[in-house]
Amino acid sequence: MNSSSSKPKEQFVHSVFESIAPKYDIMNDILSFRRHKAWRKFTMKKMNMSPGDTAIDLCCGTCDWTISMAQTSGGSITGLDFSNNMLEIGRRKITEYGLQSQITLVQGNAMELPFDDNSFQYATIGFGLRNVPDLRQVLHEMKRVVKPGGMVVCLELSKPTWQPFKGLYYFYFKHLLPMLGKLIAKRYEQYKWLPDSLVQFPGRDELAQIFRETGLTRVEAHALTGGIAALHIGMKEKTDV
């Protein structure tokens, strides 16, 4: 996708997240059937961070995952998001946890990361990859900024394949979720857009293949909660500099 065609999506997504920021955490519970914390716990176990490990958390939003990594590794963690409203909520949480010296927040674009090559042990993106204009470009950037031997990690909503769960989930996602968005966050159009973003997003196996095409190795894909979410992990080769 070229930059001119990606601009309208980028601007629209930015406006969505600026407007839903105050209710984002509540809506995350609803969106994931309150499973997103368990998914992140499973992800952190798979990541197996060591003391002092560094990470860049793309599309960090209100910084739940950023904070988890800081608490686990004790190392320097950077959170990046293009929505200042989301980052403001994240800043408040970071202050509450007393992690200001450990976590740096940057307002920036996941498509063009303002960091040198080989800067972090981990590059993560949680529930953000389906919102970017060009997911391949973002994965290339994530691979670029991790050190050789580093890990690229994506936790994202996915497409359940098991019936009848698949039918029930899509009904919930397409019809009930936007109504809940209207009721709780006073935003109908923004939450109507979320299921549309998932329709365009690759399925679990397809995304694993894109990870491999990006040059990542030892790619793992894990289905979570009947496939409504998926964890993808890929490694940057130690010889890949």
Coordinates of C-alpha atoms in Angstrom, one line a residue:
M1 CA 0.0 0.0 0.0
N2 CA 1.5 3.3 -1.0
S3 CA 1.6 6.3 1.4
S4 CA -1.0 8.3 -0.5
S5 CA -3.6 5.5 -0.2
S6 CA -2.7 4.8 3.4
K7 CA -3.3 8.4 4.6
P8 CA -7.1 8.3 4.8
K9 CA -7.0 5.1 6.9
E10 CA -4.3 6.5 9.1
Q11 CA -6.3 9.7 9.7
F12 CA -9.5 7.8 10.4
V13 CA -7.9 5.3 12.8
H14 CA -6.2 8.2 14.6
S15 CA -9.6 10.0 15.1
V16 CA -11.2 6.7 16.3
F17 CA -8.6 6.2 19.0
E18 CA -8.4 9.8 20.1
S19 CA -12.2 9.7 20.6
I20 CA -12.5 6.3 22.4
A21 CA -9.5 6.7 24.6
P22 CA -11.4 7.5 27.9
K23 CA -13.5 4.2 27.6
Y24 CA -10.8 2.1 25.8
D25 CA -10.0 -0.1 28.8
I26 CA -13.7 -0.9 29.6
M27 CA -14.4 -1.6 25.9
N28 CA -11.4 -3.9 25.8
D29 CA -13.0 -6.1 28.5
I30 CA -16.2 -6.3 26.5
L31 CA -14.4 -6.8 23.2
S32 CA -12.4 -9.8 24.5
F33 CA -15.1 -11.3 26.9
R34 CA -12.7 -10.1 29.6
R35 CA -10.0 -12.4 28.3
H36 CA -7.4 -9.9 27.2
K37 CA -5.5 -10.0 30.5
A38 CA -5.3 -13.8 30.3
W39 CA -4.1 -13.6 26.7
R40 CA -1.4 -11.1 27.8
K41 CA -0.3 -13.4 30.7
F42 CA 0.0 -16.3 28.2
T43 CA 2.0 -14.1 25.9
M44 CA 4.4 -12.9 28.6
K45 CA 5.0 -16.5 29.6
K46 CA 5.9 -17.3 26.0
M47 CA 8.2 -14.3 25.8
N48 CA 10.1 -15.4 28.9
M49 CA 11.8 -12.0 29.4
S50 CA 15.1 -11.9 31.3
P51 CA 16.1 -9.3 33.9
G52 CA 17.1 -6.1 32.2
D53 CA 15.5 -6.9 28.8
T54 CA 14.4 -3.9 26.7
A55 CA 11.4 -3.7 24.5
I56 CA 9.5 -1.4 22.2
D57 CA 5.7 -1.7 22.5
L58 CA 4.0 -0.4 19.3
C59 CA 0.4 0.9 19.4
C60 CA 0.8 0.8 23.1
G61 CA -2.5 2.6 23.8
T62 CA -3.2 3.0 27.5
C63 CA 0.1 1.0 28.3
D64 CA -1.2 -2.1 30.0
W65 CA 1.3 -4.3 28.1
T66 CA 4.1 -1.7 28.4
I67 CA 3.7 -1.8 32.2
S68 CA 3.6 -5.6 32.3
M69 CA 6.9 -5.8 30.5
A70 CA 8.5 -3.1 32.7
Q71 CA 7.4 -5.0 35.8
T72 CA 8.6 -8.3 34.5
S73 CA 12.1 -7.4 33.1
G74 CA 12.9 -4.3 35.2
G75 CA 14.6 -3.0 32.0
S76 CA 13.9 0.0 29.9
I77 CA 10.6 -0.2 28.0
T78 CA 9.5 2.2 25.3
G79 CA 5.8 2.7 24.4
L80 CA 4.9 4.2 21.1
D81 CA 1.4 5.3 19.9
F82 CA 0.1 7.9 17.5
S83 CA -2.8 8.9 19.8
N84 CA -1.9 11.5 22.4
N85 CA -5.2 10.9 24.3
M86 CA -4.3 7.2 24.7
L87 CA -0.7 8.1 25.8
E88 CA -2.1 10.6 28.4
I89 CA -4.1 7.8 30.0
G90 CA -1.0 5.5 29.8
R91 CA 1.1 8.3 31.5
R92 CA -1.3 8.4 34.4
K93 CA -1.1 4.6 34.9
I94 CA 2.7 4.6 34.7
T95 CA 2.8 7.3 37.4
E96 CA 0.5 5.3 39.6
Y97 CA 2.8 2.3 39.3
G98 CA 5.9 4.5 39.9
L99 CA 7.5 3.4 36.6
Q100 CA 8.4 6.8 35.1
S101 CA 12.1 6.1 35.2
Q102 CA 11.7 2.8 33.4
I103 CA 9.1 3.6 30.7
T104 CA 9.5 6.2 28.0
L105 CA 6.4 7.1 25.9
V106 CA 6.8 8.4 22.4
Q107 CA 4.1 9.8 20.1
G108 CA 5.0 8.3 16.7
N109 CA 4.1 6.2 13.7
A110 CA 4.5 2.4 13.8
M111 CA 5.2 2.5 10.0
E112 CA 8.3 4.6 10.5
L113 CA 9.9 3.9 13.9
P114 CA 12.2 6.7 15.2
F115 CA 14.8 4.2 16.5
D116 CA 18.1 2.8 15.2
D117 CA 18.5 -0.8 13.9
N118 CA 19.1 -3.5 16.5
S119 CA 17.9 -1.4 19.5
F120 CA 15.6 -3.7 21.6
Q121 CA 15.4 -7.3 22.7
Y122 CA 11.6 -7.3 22.0
A123 CA 9.2 -5.5 19.7
T124 CA 5.6 -6.0 20.6
I125 CA 2.2 -4.9 19.2
G126 CA -1.0 -5.6 21.0
F127 CA -4.4 -5.2 19.2
G128 CA -2.8 -2.7 16.8
L129 CA -1.6 -4.6 13.8
R130 CA -5.1 -4.7 12.2
N131 CA -5.3 -0.9 12.4
V132 CA -2.2 0.1 10.6
P133 CA -2.2 1.0 6.9
D134 CA 0.4 -1.6 5.9
L135 CA 1.0 -4.5 8.3
R136 CA 4.0 -5.8 6.3
Q137 CA 5.8 -2.5 6.6
V138 CA 5.1 -2.5 10.4
L139 CA 6.5 -6.0 10.8
H140 CA 9.6 -5.0 8.7
E141 CA 10.1 -2.1 11.1
M142 CA 9.7 -4.3 14.2
K143 CA 12.2 -6.7 12.8
R144 CA 14.6 -3.9 12.0
V145 CA 14.6 -2.4 15.5
V146 CA 15.1 -5.7 17.4
K147 CA 18.6 -7.0 18.0
P148 CA 19.8 -10.2 16.3
G149 CA 18.3 -13.0 18.3
G150 CA 15.4 -10.7 19.4
M151 CA 11.7 -11.4 19.2
V152 CA 8.8 -9.9 17.3
V153 CA 5.5 -10.5 19.1
C154 CA 1.9 -9.7 17.9
L155 CA -1.2 -10.3 20.0
E156 CA -4.3 -9.6 18.0
L157 CA -7.9 -10.4 17.5
S158 CA -8.3 -13.1 14.9
K159 CA -10.9 -15.1 13.0
P160 CA -12.5 -18.1 14.8
T161 CA -12.8 -21.1 12.5
W162 CA -14.8 -23.5 14.8
Q163 CA -18.6 -23.5 14.3
P164 CA -21.0 -22.8 15.8
F165 CA -18.8 -20.5 17.9
K166 CA -17.7 -18.7 14.7
G167 CA -21.3 -17.7 13.8
L168 CA -22.1 -16.5 17.4
Y169 CA -18.9 -14.5 17.6
Y170 CA -19.4 -12.7 14.3
F171 CA -23.0 -11.9 15.3
Y172 CA -21.8 -10.4 18.6
F173 CA -18.9 -8.6 16.9
K174 CA -20.9 -7.1 14.0
H175 CA -24.2 -6.3 15.7
L176 CA -24.0 -6.2 19.5
L177 CA -20.5 -4.7 19.9
P178 CA -21.3 -1.4 18.1
M179 CA -24.5 -1.1 20.3
L180 CA -22.4 -1.6 23.4
G181 CA -19.9 1.0 22.1
K182 CA -22.8 3.4 21.7
L183 CA -24.1 2.7 25.2
I184 CA -20.9 2.7 27.1
A185 CA -18.5 4.9 25.1
K186 CA -21.1 7.0 23.3
R187 CA -19.4 5.9 20.1
Y188 CA -21.3 3.8 17.5
E189 CA -19.5 4.5 14.3
Q190 CA -16.0 3.9 15.8
Y191 CA -17.0 0.4 17.2
K192 CA -18.9 -0.4 14.0
W193 CA -15.6 0.1 12.3
L194 CA -13.7 -2.5 14.5
P195 CA -15.4 -5.6 13.0
D196 CA -14.9 -4.2 9.6
S197 CA -11.1 -3.9 10.3
L198 CA -11.1 -7.6 11.3
V199 CA -12.7 -8.7 8.0
Q200 CA -9.7 -7.3 6.1
F201 CA -7.2 -8.7 8.4
P202 CA -5.3 -12.0 7.6
G203 CA -6.3 -15.2 9.4
R204 CA -3.9 -16.9 11.8
D205 CA -2.1 -19.1 9.3
E206 CA -1.9 -16.3 6.7
L207 CA -0.4 -14.0 9.3
A208 CA 2.2 -16.6 10.3
Q209 CA 3.2 -16.9 6.6
I210 CA 3.6 -13.1 6.4
F211 CA 5.9 -13.3 9.5
R212 CA 8.0 -15.8 7.5
E213 CA 8.0 -13.6 4.4
T214 CA 9.2 -10.7 6.5
G215 CA 12.3 -12.8 7.3
L216 CA 11.4 -13.9 10.8
T217 CA 12.2 -17.4 11.8
R218 CA 10.9 -20.0 14.3
V219 CA 7.5 -18.5 13.8
E220 CA 4.8 -19.6 16.3
A221 CA 1.0 -19.0 16.0
H222 CA -1.2 -19.8 18.9
A223 CA -5.0 -19.6 18.8
L224 CA -6.6 -18.1 22.0
T225 CA -10.2 -18.6 23.2
G226 CA -11.5 -20.5 20.3
G227 CA -9.5 -18.5 17.8
I228 CA -11.0 -15.0 18.6
A229 CA -7.5 -13.9 19.3
A230 CA -4.1 -15.2 18.2
L231 CA -0.5 -14.8 19.4
H232 CA 2.2 -14.7 16.7
I233 CA 5.9 -14.8 17.6
G234 CA 8.9 -14.6 15.2
M235 CA 12.7 -14.4 15.8
K236 CA 15.3 -12.2 14.1
E237 CA 18.2 -14.5 13.2
K238 CA 21.4 -13.8 15.1
T239 CA 23.2 -13.5 11.8
D240 CA 20.6 -11.0 10.5
V241 CA 22.2 -7.5 11.0

